[in-house]
Coordinates of C-alpha atoms in Angstrom, one line a residue:
M110 CA -0.1 0.6 -0.5
L111 CA 1.9 3.6 -1.0
D112 CA 2.6 6.3 1.5
Q113 CA -0.8 8.6 1.5
G114 CA 1.6 11.4 2.6
A115 CA 4.8 10.4 0.2
P116 CA 4.8 12.7 -3.5
P117 CA 3.8 10.5 -6.0
Q118 CA 6.2 8.8 -8.5
D119 CA 6.1 10.4 -11.3
Q120 CA 6.0 14.3 -9.3
R121 CA 9.4 12.7 -7.4
T122 CA 11.0 12.3 -11.5
A123 CA 9.2 14.8 -13.3
A124 CA 11.5 16.1 -16.1
P125 CA 11.0 20.2 -16.1
A126 CA 8.5 20.4 -19.9
S127 CA 9.8 22.3 -23.1
P128 CA 8.0 24.9 -23.6
G129 CA 5.3 24.2 -26.1
V130 CA 5.1 27.1 -29.3
A131 CA 2.4 29.6 -27.8
A132 CA 5.1 30.5 -25.2
R133 CA 7.9 30.4 -27.3
L134 CA 6.1 32.8 -29.5
M135 CA 5.4 34.9 -26.7
R136 CA 8.6 34.3 -24.8
R137 CA 10.4 38.0 -24.2
K138 CA 13.6 38.9 -24.3
P139 CA 15.0 40.9 -20.4
V140 CA 15.7 44.6 -20.5
E141 CA 18.4 44.1 -18.2
R142 CA 19.6 41.8 -20.8
L143 CA 19.3 44.1 -23.9
V144 CA 21.0 46.6 -22.5
A145 CA 24.3 44.5 -21.2
E146 CA 24.2 43.2 -24.9
G147 CA 24.3 47.4 -26.0
G148 CA 26.8 47.2 -28.1
Q149 CA 28.7 43.5 -29.4
G150 CA 28.9 42.4 -32.4
E151 CA 30.6 39.1 -34.3
G152 CA 34.8 40.1 -34.1
G153 CA 33.4 43.4 -32.5
T154 CA 31.7 46.0 -31.3
L155 CA 30.2 49.4 -31.9
R156 CA 32.3 52.8 -30.5
R157 CA 30.3 54.7 -28.2
S158 CA 31.0 58.7 -30.4
L159 CA 28.3 60.5 -30.6
G160 CA 26.8 63.4 -27.9
L161 CA 23.4 65.4 -27.7
W162 CA 24.1 67.3 -31.3
Q163 CA 25.3 64.6 -34.0
L164 CA 22.0 62.5 -32.6
T165 CA 19.2 64.9 -33.2
M166 CA 20.9 66.2 -36.3
I167 CA 20.8 62.6 -37.4
S168 CA 16.8 62.4 -36.3
I169 CA 16.9 65.4 -37.8
G170 CA 18.8 64.1 -40.7
A171 CA 16.8 61.5 -41.3
T172 CA 13.9 63.5 -41.9
L173 CA 13.5 66.8 -42.9
G174 CA 14.5 67.1 -46.7
T175 CA 12.2 63.9 -48.0
G176 CA 8.2 65.2 -47.8
I177 CA 9.7 69.0 -48.6
F178 CA 11.6 67.7 -51.4
V179 CA 10.3 64.8 -52.8
V180 CA 6.5 63.8 -51.7
L181 CA 5.0 67.4 -51.3
G182 CA 4.7 67.2 -55.5
E183 CA 2.7 63.9 -54.8
A184 CA 0.8 65.2 -51.6
V185 CA -1.0 68.1 -53.1
P186 CA -3.3 67.3 -55.7
K187 CA -4.1 64.8 -53.0
A188 CA -5.6 67.6 -50.8
G189 CA -4.7 70.7 -52.3
P190 CA -4.2 74.0 -50.3
A191 CA -4.9 71.7 -47.0
V192 CA -1.6 70.2 -47.8
T193 CA -0.5 72.2 -45.1
L194 CA -2.8 70.7 -42.5
S195 CA -1.8 67.8 -43.9
F196 CA 1.4 68.3 -42.5
V197 CA 0.2 69.2 -39.3
I198 CA -2.1 66.2 -39.0
A199 CA 1.3 64.0 -39.9
G200 CA 3.0 65.2 -37.6
L201 CA 0.5 65.8 -34.8
T202 CA 0.3 61.1 -35.1
A203 CA 4.2 61.6 -35.4
L204 CA 4.0 63.5 -32.1
F205 CA 1.9 60.7 -30.4
S206 CA 4.1 58.0 -30.8
A207 CA 7.4 60.0 -30.3
L208 CA 6.8 60.2 -26.8
S209 CA 6.4 56.2 -26.5
Y210 CA 9.3 56.7 -28.1
A211 CA 12.2 59.0 -25.8
E212 CA 10.3 57.3 -23.2
L213 CA 11.5 53.9 -24.1
A214 CA 14.1 54.6 -25.7
G215 CA 15.3 56.2 -22.5
T216 CA 15.5 53.7 -20.8
I217 CA 15.8 51.3 -22.8
P218 CA 18.8 52.6 -25.3
V219 CA 20.0 49.8 -27.5
S220 CA 20.2 50.0 -31.4
G221 CA 16.9 48.1 -32.2
S222 CA 13.9 50.4 -32.2
S223 CA 11.0 49.2 -31.3
Y224 CA 12.0 46.2 -32.5
S225 CA 13.9 45.9 -29.3
Y226 CA 11.3 47.3 -27.1
A227 CA 8.7 45.0 -28.4
Y228 CA 10.7 42.4 -28.0
A229 CA 11.6 43.0 -23.9
T230 CA 7.3 44.2 -23.4
M231 CA 5.0 42.2 -26.4
G232 CA 7.2 38.4 -27.4
E233 CA 9.2 37.6 -30.2
L234 CA 7.0 37.4 -32.3
I235 CA 5.5 40.4 -31.9
A236 CA 9.0 42.0 -32.6
W237 CA 9.8 39.8 -34.9
V238 CA 7.2 42.1 -37.0
C239 CA 8.0 44.8 -35.7
G240 CA 11.9 44.3 -36.9
W241 CA 10.5 42.8 -40.6
C242 CA 8.0 46.5 -40.4
L243 CA 10.9 48.2 -39.6
L244 CA 13.5 47.0 -42.4
L245 CA 10.4 47.6 -45.3
E246 CA 9.4 51.1 -43.0
Y247 CA 13.6 52.2 -43.2
G248 CA 15.6 49.9 -46.2
V249 CA 12.2 51.1 -48.9
S250 CA 13.0 54.7 -47.3
V251 CA 15.8 54.8 -48.8
A252 CA 14.9 53.4 -52.4
A253 CA 12.4 57.0 -52.2
V254 CA 14.3 59.6 -51.0
A255 CA 17.2 58.0 -53.3
V256 CA 14.9 58.1 -56.1
G257 CA 14.0 61.7 -55.1
W258 CA 17.9 62.8 -55.6
G259 CA 17.4 61.7 -59.3
E260 CA 15.0 64.4 -59.9
Y261 CA 17.0 67.2 -58.3
L262 CA 19.9 66.0 -59.6
N263 CA 18.9 66.8 -63.2
E264 CA 17.7 70.5 -62.0
L265 CA 21.3 70.9 -60.8
L266 CA 22.9 69.2 -63.9
D267 CA 20.3 71.6 -66.5
G268 CA 20.8 75.0 -64.6
T269 CA 24.7 74.1 -64.6
I270 CA 25.9 73.3 -67.9
G271 CA 22.6 73.3 -69.1
V272 CA 21.8 68.7 -69.7
T273 CA 20.6 66.2 -68.2
I274 CA 20.4 62.6 -67.4
P275 CA 18.6 61.2 -70.0
D276 CA 15.3 59.9 -69.1
A277 CA 16.7 56.3 -70.1
L278 CA 18.6 56.3 -66.9
S279 CA 17.6 58.5 -64.2
A280 CA 13.7 56.7 -64.1
P281 CA 13.2 53.5 -63.3
P282 CA 10.5 51.5 -64.9
G283 CA 7.2 52.4 -64.9
D284 CA 8.2 56.3 -65.6
G285 CA 9.4 56.5 -68.5
G286 CA 12.8 54.5 -67.3
V287 CA 14.5 51.5 -67.9
F288 CA 17.7 52.3 -65.0
N289 CA 17.6 54.7 -62.3
L290 CA 20.7 55.4 -62.1
P291 CA 21.6 58.0 -59.9
A292 CA 19.3 56.6 -57.2
L293 CA 22.1 54.3 -56.7
I294 CA 25.0 56.2 -57.6
V295 CA 23.8 58.4 -53.5
V296 CA 22.9 55.4 -52.2
L297 CA 26.6 54.1 -53.0
L298 CA 28.1 57.6 -51.5
A299 CA 26.4 57.2 -48.9
M300 CA 28.0 53.5 -47.8
A301 CA 30.3 55.0 -48.6
F302 CA 30.6 57.5 -45.7
L303 CA 29.1 54.6 -43.3
L304 CA 31.6 52.4 -44.1
G305 CA 34.1 54.9 -42.6
G306 CA 32.8 54.4 -38.3
A307 CA 29.4 56.6 -37.1
K308 CA 31.3 59.1 -35.9
E309 CA 33.3 60.3 -39.1
S310 CA 29.1 59.7 -40.8
A311 CA 27.9 62.2 -37.8
R312 CA 30.2 64.5 -39.0
A313 CA 28.9 64.8 -42.7
N314 CA 25.8 64.8 -42.1
T315 CA 25.7 68.0 -39.7
I316 CA 27.2 69.9 -42.5
M317 CA 24.2 68.4 -45.2
V318 CA 21.7 69.3 -42.1
C319 CA 23.0 72.6 -42.6
V320 CA 22.7 73.1 -45.9
K321 CA 19.5 72.0 -45.7
I322 CA 18.2 73.8 -43.2
A323 CA 18.8 77.1 -44.7
A324 CA 18.5 76.4 -48.0
L325 CA 14.6 75.6 -47.1
I326 CA 14.6 78.7 -45.1
L327 CA 16.2 80.6 -48.2
F328 CA 13.3 79.2 -50.1
C329 CA 10.8 80.4 -47.5
A330 CA 12.4 84.4 -47.6
I331 CA 12.1 83.8 -51.9
G332 CA 8.9 82.1 -52.1
F333 CA 7.3 85.0 -49.5
M334 CA 7.2 86.9 -52.2
G335 CA 5.5 85.2 -55.0
F336 CA 2.7 84.4 -52.6
R337 CA -1.0 84.5 -53.4
S338 CA -3.7 84.6 -50.9
G339 CA -6.2 84.0 -53.9
N340 CA -4.2 80.1 -54.4
Y341 CA -5.5 79.5 -50.6
A342 CA -9.2 80.1 -52.1
H343 CA -11.2 76.5 -51.9
F344 CA -9.2 75.7 -49.4
M345 CA -10.4 71.8 -48.2
P346 CA -11.3 71.2 -52.5
F347 CA -11.4 67.4 -51.2
G348 CA -13.1 67.7 -47.8
M349 CA -12.0 66.2 -44.5
A350 CA -10.9 62.5 -47.5
G351 CA -8.2 65.0 -48.8
V352 CA -6.7 65.7 -46.1
S353 CA -6.0 61.9 -44.0
A354 CA -5.1 60.7 -47.6
A355 CA -2.3 63.0 -48.6
G356 CA -1.7 62.8 -44.4
A357 CA -1.1 59.1 -44.9
T358 CA 2.0 60.5 -47.7
L359 CA 2.9 63.0 -45.8
F360 CA 3.7 60.3 -42.2
F361 CA 6.4 59.5 -44.9
S362 CA 8.1 63.0 -44.5
Y363 CA 8.2 62.2 -40.5
I364 CA 9.7 58.4 -40.1
G365 CA 12.9 59.1 -38.9
F366 CA 12.7 61.0 -35.8
D367 CA 13.4 57.4 -34.4
A368 CA 16.7 56.8 -36.5
A369 CA 18.4 58.5 -33.4
S370 CA 17.1 55.3 -31.2
T371 CA 19.1 53.1 -33.5
A372 CA 22.1 55.0 -32.7
G373 CA 21.8 53.2 -28.8
E374 CA 24.5 51.4 -28.2
E375 CA 27.0 54.6 -30.4
A376 CA 26.0 57.0 -27.7
K377 CA 27.7 58.3 -25.3
N378 CA 25.1 59.1 -23.0
A379 CA 22.2 57.4 -24.1
Q380 CA 19.4 57.2 -21.6
R381 CA 19.7 61.3 -21.3
D382 CA 20.4 62.0 -25.1
L383 CA 17.4 60.0 -26.4
P384 CA 14.6 61.0 -25.6
R385 CA 16.0 65.3 -26.2
A386 CA 17.5 63.9 -29.5
I387 CA 13.7 62.5 -30.4
M388 CA 11.7 65.4 -29.5
L389 CA 14.3 68.6 -30.9
S390 CA 14.7 67.2 -33.6
L391 CA 10.5 66.4 -34.6
V392 CA 9.4 69.9 -33.1
I393 CA 12.5 71.5 -35.5
V394 CA 10.9 69.3 -38.3
T395 CA 8.0 70.3 -38.1
T396 CA 8.1 73.8 -37.4
L397 CA 10.2 73.6 -41.3
Y398 CA 7.6 72.1 -42.8
V399 CA 4.3 73.2 -42.2
L400 CA 5.7 76.8 -43.2
V401 CA 7.5 75.7 -46.0
A402 CA 3.8 73.9 -47.3
A403 CA 2.2 77.0 -46.4
V404 CA 4.5 78.9 -49.0
A405 CA 5.0 77.0 -51.4
V406 CA 1.2 77.4 -51.9
G407 CA 0.4 80.0 -51.4
A408 CA 3.5 80.8 -54.3
R409 CA 1.6 78.2 -56.4
P410 CA -1.3 77.0 -57.3
W411 CA -2.1 73.4 -56.2
R412 CA -3.3 73.2 -59.9
R413 CA 0.2 72.8 -61.1
F414 CA 2.0 70.7 -58.5
N415 CA 1.2 67.5 -61.0
D416 CA 3.0 65.3 -59.0
S417 CA 6.1 67.2 -59.8
E418 CA 9.1 65.6 -57.1
A419 CA 11.0 68.6 -57.4
A420 CA 8.1 70.6 -57.0
L421 CA 10.5 74.2 -54.8
A422 CA 13.1 74.2 -57.2
Q423 CA 10.3 74.9 -60.0
I424 CA 8.6 77.6 -57.6
M425 CA 11.7 79.4 -57.3
R426 CA 12.4 79.4 -60.8
D427 CA 8.3 80.5 -62.5
V428 CA 8.9 83.6 -58.6
T429 CA 12.6 84.8 -59.7
G430 CA 12.0 84.5 -63.6
Q431 CA 15.7 83.3 -63.5
S432 CA 17.5 79.9 -63.1
F433 CA 20.1 81.2 -61.0
W434 CA 17.2 80.5 -57.3
A435 CA 15.7 77.1 -58.4
T436 CA 19.6 75.7 -59.6
L437 CA 21.2 77.2 -56.1
L438 CA 17.6 75.6 -53.6
A439 CA 18.4 72.0 -56.5
F440 CA 22.5 72.3 -54.9
C441 CA 20.7 72.3 -51.2
A442 CA 17.8 69.6 -52.5
V443 CA 20.6 67.1 -53.2
I444 CA 22.9 67.5 -50.3
A445 CA 19.7 67.0 -48.3
I446 CA 18.8 64.2 -49.8
A447 CA 21.9 62.9 -49.6
S448 CA 21.8 62.9 -45.8
V449 CA 18.4 61.5 -45.8
V450 CA 19.9 58.1 -47.7
L451 CA 23.1 58.1 -45.1
T452 CA 21.3 58.5 -41.1
V453 CA 18.2 55.6 -42.9
L454 CA 20.8 54.0 -43.7
Y455 CA 22.1 54.1 -41.0
G456 CA 19.2 53.2 -39.0
Q457 CA 18.6 49.8 -40.8
T458 CA 22.1 48.6 -41.1
R459 CA 22.0 49.0 -37.0
I460 CA 18.6 47.8 -36.3
L461 CA 19.5 44.3 -38.7
F462 CA 22.9 44.4 -36.2
A463 CA 20.4 44.1 -33.0
M464 CA 18.0 41.6 -34.8
S465 CA 20.6 39.6 -35.9
R466 CA 22.6 39.3 -32.7
D467 CA 19.7 37.7 -31.7
G468 CA 19.8 35.3 -33.7
L469 CA 16.9 36.3 -35.8
V470 CA 18.5 36.2 -39.4
P471 CA 22.2 35.2 -40.0
K472 CA 24.6 36.2 -38.4
V473 CA 26.7 38.6 -40.7
F474 CA 24.6 41.2 -40.2
A475 CA 25.7 41.3 -36.8
R476 CA 29.4 41.5 -37.9
V477 CA 32.0 44.5 -36.9
H478 CA 34.7 45.3 -38.0
P479 CA 37.7 46.1 -35.3
K480 CA 39.7 49.3 -37.1
T481 CA 36.3 50.8 -37.6
G482 CA 33.6 50.0 -35.0
A483 CA 31.1 49.4 -38.3
P484 CA 29.0 46.6 -39.0
R485 CA 31.1 46.5 -42.4
A486 CA 29.4 43.5 -44.1
N487 CA 26.1 43.8 -42.8
T488 CA 26.4 47.5 -44.6
V489 CA 26.8 47.0 -47.9
I490 CA 24.1 44.1 -48.4
V491 CA 21.9 46.5 -47.4
S492 CA 23.0 49.2 -49.8
L493 CA 23.6 47.1 -52.7
F494 CA 19.5 46.2 -52.2
C495 CA 18.2 49.5 -52.0
G496 CA 20.2 50.8 -54.2
V497 CA 19.0 48.1 -56.7
L498 CA 15.5 48.5 -55.1
A499 CA 15.8 52.4 -55.7
A500 CA 16.6 51.7 -59.5
A501 CA 13.8 50.0 -60.1
V502 CA 11.1 50.8 -58.7
P503 CA 8.8 54.3 -59.0
L504 CA 8.9 56.5 -56.0
G505 CA 5.7 57.2 -55.5
Q506 CA 4.9 52.7 -54.5
L507 CA 7.6 53.2 -52.1
A508 CA 6.3 56.3 -50.7
D509 CA 3.2 55.2 -49.5
A510 CA 4.8 51.7 -48.9
T511 CA 7.1 53.8 -46.1
S512 CA 4.2 54.9 -44.6
I513 CA 3.4 51.6 -44.0
G514 CA 5.0 49.6 -42.6
T515 CA 6.3 53.4 -40.5
L516 CA 2.5 53.7 -38.9
F517 CA 2.4 49.8 -37.6
A518 CA 6.1 50.1 -36.2
F519 CA 5.1 52.8 -34.1
A520 CA 1.5 52.1 -33.0
L521 CA 3.8 49.5 -31.9
V522 CA 5.7 51.4 -29.4
N523 CA 2.5 53.2 -28.5
V524 CA 1.3 49.4 -26.7
A525 CA 5.3 48.8 -25.9
V526 CA 4.7 51.8 -23.7
V527 CA 1.9 51.2 -21.6
V528 CA 2.7 47.3 -21.5
L529 CA 6.2 48.3 -19.3
R530 CA 4.7 50.6 -17.1
R531 CA 2.6 48.3 -16.2
T532 CA 5.5 45.3 -16.1
R533 CA 7.7 47.3 -15.0
P534 CA 6.9 50.3 -12.8
D535 CA 9.6 50.8 -11.5
M536 CA 12.7 50.8 -13.9
P537 CA 14.3 53.6 -14.0
R538 CA 12.9 56.6 -17.0
T539 CA 15.1 59.0 -17.8
F540 CA 11.7 61.1 -19.2
R541 CA 7.4 60.4 -19.6
V542 CA 4.8 60.3 -21.4
P543 CA 2.9 62.7 -19.9
L544 CA -0.8 61.9 -19.6
S545 CA -0.7 58.0 -20.1
P546 CA -1.8 55.6 -21.0
V547 CA -4.4 58.4 -23.2
L548 CA -1.5 60.3 -25.1
P549 CA 0.1 56.7 -26.3
A550 CA -3.1 55.4 -26.8
L551 CA -3.8 59.0 -28.9
G552 CA -1.0 58.1 -30.7
F553 CA -1.9 54.3 -31.0
A554 CA -6.2 55.5 -33.0
F555 CA -4.2 58.2 -34.9
C556 CA -1.9 55.2 -37.1
V557 CA -4.6 53.6 -37.5
W558 CA -6.9 55.3 -38.7
M559 CA -3.7 56.8 -41.9
M560 CA -2.9 53.2 -42.7
G561 CA -6.6 53.0 -43.2
S562 CA -7.1 56.3 -45.5
L563 CA -3.9 54.1 -47.4
S564 CA -4.8 52.6 -51.1
A565 CA -6.2 49.3 -51.3
V566 CA -2.8 48.0 -53.3
T567 CA -0.3 49.6 -50.5
W568 CA -2.2 47.0 -48.0
V569 CA -2.2 44.2 -51.0
V570 CA 1.3 45.2 -51.3
F571 CA 1.7 45.3 -47.1
G572 CA -0.1 41.4 -46.7
V573 CA 3.3 39.8 -48.8
W574 CA 5.9 41.4 -47.3
M575 CA 4.3 40.4 -43.9
A576 CA 3.1 36.5 -45.1
V577 CA 7.4 36.4 -46.2
G578 CA 7.9 37.7 -43.0
L579 CA 6.5 35.6 -41.5
V580 CA 8.3 32.2 -42.6
F581 CA 11.4 33.6 -43.0
Y582 CA 10.7 34.3 -39.0
F583 CA 9.3 30.0 -38.7
G584 CA 11.7 28.8 -41.4
Y585 CA 14.8 30.3 -39.5
G586 CA 14.7 32.7 -36.9
Y587 CA 11.8 31.0 -34.1
R588 CA 14.8 27.5 -34.6
R589 CA 18.1 30.0 -34.6
S590 CA 16.9 32.4 -32.0
R591 CA 19.5 32.5 -29.2
L592 CA 16.9 33.2 -26.5
A593 CA 15.5 29.7 -27.7
T594 CA 18.7 28.0 -27.7
A595 CA 19.4 29.5 -24.0
E596 CA 15.9 28.5 -22.6
D597 CA 16.3 24.8 -24.3
V598 CA 20.4 24.7 -22.7
A599 CA 18.2 25.7 -19.9
V600 CA 15.7 22.8 -19.4
A601 CA 18.1 20.3 -21.4
A602 CA 20.8 20.9 -17.6
E603 CA 18.0 20.8 -15.6
K604 CA 16.7 17.1 -16.9

């Protein structure tokens, strides 16, 4: 007869069970481990060399220029003069998300940006989805901006030496060309800077940012001379539907303010400086965007924008009647847009660096060159991919695809900040979102609303992209995740 007080035999000898599929998908990476691994790569470490000024310039460099120099011409026909309101709405959406980014960047100062924040709060599968969206956000936006760079390069060449690059070599298929050579060239130039290291790239970016700010201020001064209040008649010709559609497209202009968060492992004082850089850059960018858009619409009837990708240079020529000022603006735009390519490409490589370190993408993306402290192989692979994409795909399709990936990632960040407040309320935070969870909830709602304003084709592209990402995750990352491997080793050791 069994002793009733003794534990059952199976309870005495049972080994701990391996976690099931659902548990593996929801496993979270501890914040302390995320921070402890900061800077560590394959064969070397990232160097902490960036201060508040450089971080702010990275965010401004990744943001300022895209919407004004490139996408404005596509947004005005959708909203009319109310495009200024579209910029405000897009900026407000970015602001809510920026507050959440600022809190998480100060709490979890690592290179993975929202991918790492999701890993710490919502589990590995959600983190992968977020990271996959970031690949769409950063990688595709590099290509989209590079396309617009070619338009201004042609303006510059026409104004200086009177020749332009033939359409066959300056536009992608579908836009009257065969191969967009300038787009590929600017990506390769950015790659060359990045291979020199973060500090050197930040120095070059700072110079380019100063040039682009000066160019936009010059445009406002000259464009205001051609301002006609009558151009604001019929302010909202397509109603709020047009305003929201343009806002969803223009949200592409705001991606990049989070670029500072991808520099978390190369910042000297990440917890203090990252939140400040994110908020400061967004305020500067939004102010300039609204001001330039208001002057542009006032100086040219909205029906004459006609999807122009070099609208500001054309307005300068119309207002002054001279090609000099348009040529000067085109020169500044060539530099300005190059800085966007540089800084967004930087962010893309650092996100892949973090995902590779976690085992979710191949190890090659986490290799760090011991001399420069930069992930060289990562940089070359990403640059070549983005360069070819820019040379072969039209701008409009790229911009909308980027917007939906960005909005999805931002929505997850707004959720992550609330989750971390609930699960780790004791963690030290150098910045706190005011009125939480109200403002994060508003940020989430704005992102979802703007995603709903995008076209059905964009949603189809996004759905296909996510399906490909899930196939890659379950075929590669699910089995090679370092967090999962560590858990399996621990379970095996206890058996």
